């Protein structure tokens, strides 16, 4: 748990979406990879709608989503005060309006309980705390291997969603059985695996459900992150659709 605010010397400002965003991130703490950027690209939000991110960290997903869809009401919930402060700074310095609440998913603050949302998103900690060596930085460790079961994340999302609202998650594939069980209170569940390359086993997946949805479960074909059978040259080899989401801020809609 990181409570003390980051000093500027502990931070680095990184470019996202091809330089459209500049986000402060800790040099040694939890740093965003491609997961929150792609998560933001999948959200089917429209201007004037509301979006809640559970465990928003420094708000990379909220910032990427706000940059793509103008006029959203953005709200983040973050348990670590230092990262909540960082999230507010990132939103403000990128010209985005949003609110970041400090609190625990297991016991959310009263201010959150008063609101409902069109969309809830999350990139929960995905490592098993008992099956790995912990990170030296406590803030990074909590971001990678939080102690709360996914059922609590899904239950809070279900309570805060408006009818027909969507809950979208990105996680490592090992967490799929737990998440499927956690999302049972919601409906219209669909899973979209992400593989490193075509024909390779999936390592990540997106999952989406809707409050009150009645559609049958759908498992979509895997989306390859990279082109070709292997990495043959220096530089990026992301597939065109992934590159567009990461570098241009384009949408990454679920398959129909």
CSV table of C-alpha atoms in Angstrom, one decimal:
chain,number,residue,atom,x,y,z
A,1,UNK,CA,0.0,0.0,0.0
A,2,UNK,CA,1.4,3.4,-1.0
A,3,UNK,CA,0.0,6.3,1.0
A,4,UNK,CA,2.6,9.0,0.7
A,5,UNK,CA,2.3,11.0,-2.6
A,6,UNK,CA,5.0,10.5,-5.2
A,7,UNK,CA,7.7,13.1,-5.5
A,8,UNK,CA,8.3,14.4,-9.0
A,9,UNK,CA,11.8,12.7,-8.8
A,10,UNK,CA,10.0,9.3,-8.4
A,11,UNK,CA,7.9,9.8,-11.6
A,12,UNK,CA,8.4,9.7,-15.3
A,13,UNK,CA,6.0,11.1,-17.9
A,14,UNK,CA,5.3,8.6,-20.6
A,15,UNK,CA,3.6,9.0,-24.0
A,16,UNK,CA,0.4,7.0,-24.7
A,17,UNK,CA,-1.8,6.8,-27.8
A,18,UNK,CA,1.1,8.0,-30.1
A,19,UNK,CA,1.7,11.0,-27.9
A,20,UNK,CA,-1.9,12.2,-27.6
A,21,UNK,CA,-1.6,11.6,-23.9
A,22,UNK,CA,1.3,12.1,-21.5
A,23,UNK,CA,0.9,10.2,-18.2
A,24,UNK,CA,2.9,10.4,-15.1
A,25,UNK,CA,4.0,6.9,-13.9
A,26,UNK,CA,6.2,5.8,-11.0
A,27,UNK,CA,9.7,4.9,-12.0
A,28,UNK,CA,9.8,2.0,-9.6
A,29,UNK,CA,6.1,1.3,-8.7
A,30,UNK,CA,3.2,-0.1,-10.7
A,31,UNK,CA,3.5,0.9,-14.4
A,32,UNK,CA,0.8,0.5,-17.0
A,33,UNK,CA,1.4,-1.8,-20.0
A,34,UNK,CA,-0.8,-2.4,-22.9
A,35,UNK,CA,-3.7,-4.0,-20.9
A,36,UNK,CA,-5.4,-0.8,-19.7
A,37,UNK,CA,-5.0,0.9,-23.1
A,38,UNK,CA,-6.7,-2.0,-24.9
A,39,UNK,CA,-9.3,-2.3,-22.2
A,40,UNK,CA,-10.3,1.4,-22.8
A,41,UNK,CA,-10.4,0.8,-26.5
A,42,UNK,CA,-13.1,-2.0,-26.1
A,43,UNK,CA,-15.5,0.0,-24.0
A,44,UNK,CA,-18.7,0.8,-26.0
A,45,UNK,CA,-19.2,4.2,-24.4
A,46,UNK,CA,-20.9,7.1,-26.0
A,47,UNK,CA,-20.6,10.9,-25.2
A,48,UNK,CA,-22.5,11.9,-22.1
A,49,UNK,CA,-22.4,8.4,-20.6
A,50,UNK,CA,-20.7,7.5,-17.3
A,51,UNK,CA,-17.8,5.2,-16.7
A,52,UNK,CA,-16.5,3.8,-13.5
A,53,UNK,CA,-13.1,2.1,-13.3
A,54,UNK,CA,-12.5,-0.2,-10.3
A,55,UNK,CA,-8.8,-0.1,-9.2
A,56,UNK,CA,-7.9,2.7,-11.6
A,57,UNK,CA,-4.2,3.1,-10.5
A,58,UNK,CA,-2.8,6.2,-12.2
A,59,UNK,CA,-5.8,6.3,-14.5
A,60,UNK,CA,-4.3,5.2,-17.8
A,61,UNK,CA,-7.5,3.4,-18.9
A,62,UNK,CA,-9.7,6.4,-17.9
A,63,UNK,CA,-7.4,8.8,-19.7
A,64,UNK,CA,-7.3,6.7,-22.9
A,65,UNK,CA,-11.1,6.3,-22.9
A,66,UNK,CA,-11.6,10.0,-22.2
A,67,UNK,CA,-9.3,10.9,-25.1
A,68,UNK,CA,-11.3,8.7,-27.5
A,69,UNK,CA,-14.8,9.5,-26.4
A,70,UNK,CA,-15.4,13.2,-25.5
A,71,UNK,CA,-18.0,14.2,-22.9
A,72,UNK,CA,-17.9,11.1,-20.6
A,73,UNK,CA,-18.4,11.3,-16.9
A,74,UNK,CA,-15.2,9.5,-15.6
A,75,UNK,CA,-14.9,8.1,-12.1
A,76,UNK,CA,-12.2,6.0,-10.7
A,77,UNK,CA,-11.9,4.0,-7.4
A,78,UNK,CA,-8.4,3.5,-6.1
A,79,UNK,CA,-7.4,2.0,-2.7
A,80,UNK,CA,-3.8,3.5,-2.7
A,81,UNK,CA,-3.9,7.2,-1.9
A,82,UNK,CA,-0.6,7.9,-3.8
A,83,UNK,CA,-2.0,6.4,-7.0
A,84,UNK,CA,-5.3,8.2,-6.5
A,85,UNK,CA,-3.4,11.5,-6.4
A,86,UNK,CA,-1.5,10.5,-9.5
A,87,UNK,CA,-4.7,9.6,-11.3
A,88,UNK,CA,-6.2,13.0,-10.6
A,89,UNK,CA,-3.0,14.7,-11.9
A,90,UNK,CA,-3.0,12.6,-15.1
A,91,UNK,CA,-6.7,13.5,-15.8
A,92,UNK,CA,-6.2,17.1,-15.1
A,93,UNK,CA,-2.9,17.6,-17.1
A,94,UNK,CA,-4.5,15.9,-20.1
A,95,UNK,CA,-7.5,18.2,-20.1
A,96,UNK,CA,-9.9,15.5,-18.9
A,97,UNK,CA,-12.6,16.0,-16.3
A,98,UNK,CA,-13.0,13.1,-13.8
A,99,UNK,CA,-13.3,12.2,-10.2
A,100,UNK,CA,-11.1,9.7,-8.4
A,101,UNK,CA,-12.4,8.3,-5.1
A,102,UNK,CA,-10.2,6.6,-2.5
A,103,UNK,CA,-11.6,3.4,-1.1
A,104,UNK,CA,-11.7,-0.4,-1.0
A,105,UNK,CA,-13.7,-2.5,-3.4
A,106,UNK,CA,-14.8,-4.7,-0.5
A,107,UNK,CA,-16.1,-1.6,1.3
A,108,UNK,CA,-16.6,1.2,-1.2
A,109,UNK,CA,-17.0,4.8,0.0
A,110,UNK,CA,-20.4,6.3,0.5
A,111,UNK,CA,-19.8,8.8,-2.3
A,112,UNK,CA,-19.7,5.9,-4.8
A,113,UNK,CA,-22.8,4.2,-3.5
A,114,UNK,CA,-24.9,7.2,-4.5
A,115,UNK,CA,-24.2,6.8,-8.2
A,116,UNK,CA,-24.9,4.4,-11.0
A,117,UNK,CA,-23.0,4.0,-14.3
A,118,UNK,CA,-23.5,3.0,-17.9
A,119,UNK,CA,-20.1,1.2,-17.9
A,120,UNK,CA,-17.8,-0.3,-15.4
A,121,UNK,CA,-14.3,-1.4,-16.3
A,122,UNK,CA,-11.5,-3.2,-14.5
A,123,UNK,CA,-8.0,-4.5,-14.9
A,124,UNK,CA,-7.8,-6.5,-11.6
A,125,UNK,CA,-4.5,-7.8,-10.1
A,126,UNK,CA,-3.9,-11.1,-11.8
A,127,UNK,CA,-1.2,-13.0,-10.0
A,128,UNK,CA,-1.7,-15.5,-7.2
A,129,UNK,CA,-0.1,-14.1,-4.1
A,130,UNK,CA,1.0,-17.5,-3.0
A,131,UNK,CA,2.5,-18.8,-6.2
A,132,UNK,CA,5.1,-16.1,-7.0
A,133,UNK,CA,7.8,-13.9,-5.5
A,134,UNK,CA,6.4,-10.6,-4.4
A,135,UNK,CA,7.5,-7.3,-5.9
A,136,UNK,CA,9.9,-5.1,-3.8
A,137,UNK,CA,7.7,-2.1,-4.2
A,138,UNK,CA,4.4,-2.5,-2.1
A,139,UNK,CA,2.4,-0.3,-4.4
A,140,UNK,CA,3.4,-2.4,-7.4
A,141,UNK,CA,2.8,-5.6,-5.6
A,142,UNK,CA,-0.8,-4.6,-4.7
A,143,UNK,CA,-1.4,-3.8,-8.4
A,144,UNK,CA,-0.1,-7.1,-9.6
A,145,UNK,CA,-1.4,-9.5,-6.9
A,146,UNK,CA,-4.2,-8.0,-4.9
A,147,UNK,CA,-5.9,-10.1,-2.2
A,148,UNK,CA,-9.5,-9.7,-3.1
A,149,UNK,CA,-11.4,-12.4,-5.0
A,150,UNK,CA,-12.9,-11.5,-8.4
A,151,UNK,CA,-16.4,-12.1,-7.0
A,152,UNK,CA,-16.1,-8.9,-5.0
A,153,UNK,CA,-15.1,-6.9,-8.1
A,154,UNK,CA,-18.0,-8.3,-10.1
A,155,UNK,CA,-20.5,-7.8,-7.3
A,156,UNK,CA,-19.6,-4.1,-6.9
A,157,UNK,CA,-19.8,-3.7,-10.7
A,158,UNK,CA,-23.3,-5.2,-10.7
A,159,UNK,CA,-24.5,-3.0,-7.9
A,160,UNK,CA,-23.2,0.2,-9.6
A,161,UNK,CA,-24.3,-0.5,-13.1
A,162,UNK,CA,-27.5,0.9,-14.6
A,163,UNK,CA,-29.8,-1.7,-16.2
A,164,UNK,CA,-28.2,-3.0,-19.4
A,165,UNK,CA,-25.0,-1.4,-18.4
A,166,UNK,CA,-21.7,-3.2,-19.4
A,167,UNK,CA,-18.9,-4.6,-17.2
A,168,UNK,CA,-15.7,-5.1,-19.2
A,169,UNK,CA,-12.5,-6.7,-17.8
A,170,UNK,CA,-9.1,-7.6,-19.0
A,171,UNK,CA,-7.2,-10.4,-17.3
A,172,UNK,CA,-4.7,-13.2,-17.7
A,173,UNK,CA,-6.1,-16.4,-19.1
A,174,UNK,CA,-5.4,-18.3,-15.9
A,175,UNK,CA,-8.1,-16.2,-14.2
A,176,UNK,CA,-10.8,-17.1,-16.7
A,177,UNK,CA,-12.5,-19.9,-14.6
A,178,UNK,CA,-12.7,-17.6,-11.5
A,179,UNK,CA,-14.1,-14.7,-13.5
A,180,UNK,CA,-16.7,-16.7,-15.3
A,181,UNK,CA,-18.0,-17.8,-11.9
A,182,UNK,CA,-17.8,-14.2,-10.5
A,183,UNK,CA,-19.8,-12.8,-13.4
A,184,UNK,CA,-22.8,-15.2,-13.0
A,185,UNK,CA,-25.0,-12.5,-11.4
A,186,UNK,CA,-24.7,-10.6,-14.7
A,187,UNK,CA,-25.9,-11.7,-18.1
A,188,UNK,CA,-24.9,-11.8,-21.8
A,189,UNK,CA,-21.4,-12.8,-21.0
A,190,UNK,CA,-18.9,-12.9,-23.8
A,191,UNK,CA,-15.2,-13.7,-23.8
A,192,UNK,CA,-12.6,-12.5,-26.3
A,193,UNK,CA,-9.2,-14.2,-25.9
A,194,UNK,CA,-5.9,-12.4,-26.9
A,195,UNK,CA,-3.1,-14.5,-28.2
A,196,UNK,CA,0.5,-13.3,-28.8
A,197,UNK,CA,0.3,-14.5,-32.4
A,198,UNK,CA,-2.1,-16.5,-34.6
A,199,UNK,CA,-2.2,-20.1,-33.6
A,200,UNK,CA,-0.5,-19.5,-30.2
A,201,UNK,CA,-2.3,-20.2,-26.9
A,202,UNK,CA,-4.1,-17.1,-25.5
A,203,UNK,CA,-2.4,-15.4,-22.6
A,204,UNK,CA,-5.0,-12.6,-22.0
A,205,UNK,CA,-8.7,-12.2,-22.4
A,206,UNK,CA,-11.4,-9.6,-22.4
A,207,UNK,CA,-14.7,-10.4,-20.8
A,208,UNK,CA,-17.9,-8.4,-20.9
A,209,UNK,CA,-21.3,-8.9,-19.3
A,210,UNK,CA,-24.4,-6.7,-19.1
A,211,UNK,CA,-26.7,-6.1,-16.2
A,212,UNK,CA,-29.9,-7.9,-16.9
A,213,UNK,CA,-28.6,-9.3,-20.2
A,214,UNK,CA,-30.2,-12.5,-21.5
A,215,UNK,CA,-28.1,-13.4,-24.5
A,216,UNK,CA,-26.3,-16.8,-24.5
A,217,UNK,CA,-22.7,-17.1,-23.6
A,218,UNK,CA,-20.3,-16.3,-26.5
A,219,UNK,CA,-16.7,-17.3,-26.9
A,220,UNK,CA,-15.1,-15.3,-29.7
A,221,UNK,CA,-12.1,-16.4,-31.8
A,222,UNK,CA,-8.8,-15.2,-30.4
A,223,UNK,CA,-7.4,-11.9,-31.5
A,224,UNK,CA,-3.6,-12.0,-32.3
A,225,UNK,CA,-1.6,-9.1,-30.8
A,226,UNK,CA,1.3,-9.5,-33.2
A,227,UNK,CA,1.7,-10.2,-36.9
A,228,UNK,CA,3.6,-13.2,-38.3
A,229,UNK,CA,4.8,-16.4,-36.7
A,230,UNK,CA,7.7,-14.9,-34.8
A,231,UNK,CA,9.4,-11.6,-34.2
A,232,UNK,CA,11.9,-11.2,-37.0
A,233,UNK,CA,13.1,-7.6,-36.8
A,234,UNK,CA,13.6,-4.7,-34.5
A,235,UNK,CA,10.6,-2.5,-33.7
A,236,UNK,CA,7.0,-3.2,-33.2
A,237,UNK,CA,5.0,-5.9,-35.0
A,238,UNK,CA,1.6,-5.4,-33.6
A,239,UNK,CA,-1.3,-6.3,-35.8
A,240,UNK,CA,-3.0,-3.4,-37.6
A,241,UNK,CA,-6.1,-3.4,-35.3
A,242,UNK,CA,-3.9,-3.5,-32.2
A,243,UNK,CA,-1.6,-0.8,-33.4
A,244,UNK,CA,-4.5,1.4,-34.2
A,245,UNK,CA,-5.8,1.1,-30.7
A,246,UNK,CA,-2.4,1.5,-29.0
A,247,UNK,CA,-1.0,4.3,-31.1
A,248,UNK,CA,-4.0,6.1,-32.6
A,249,UNK,CA,-6.6,5.7,-29.9
A,250,UNK,CA,-9.0,3.8,-32.1
A,251,UNK,CA,-11.8,1.7,-30.8
A,252,UNK,CA,-11.4,-2.1,-30.5
A,253,UNK,CA,-15.0,-3.3,-30.5
A,254,UNK,CA,-15.9,-6.8,-29.6
A,255,UNK,CA,-16.8,-9.1,-32.5
A,256,UNK,CA,-20.4,-9.1,-33.6
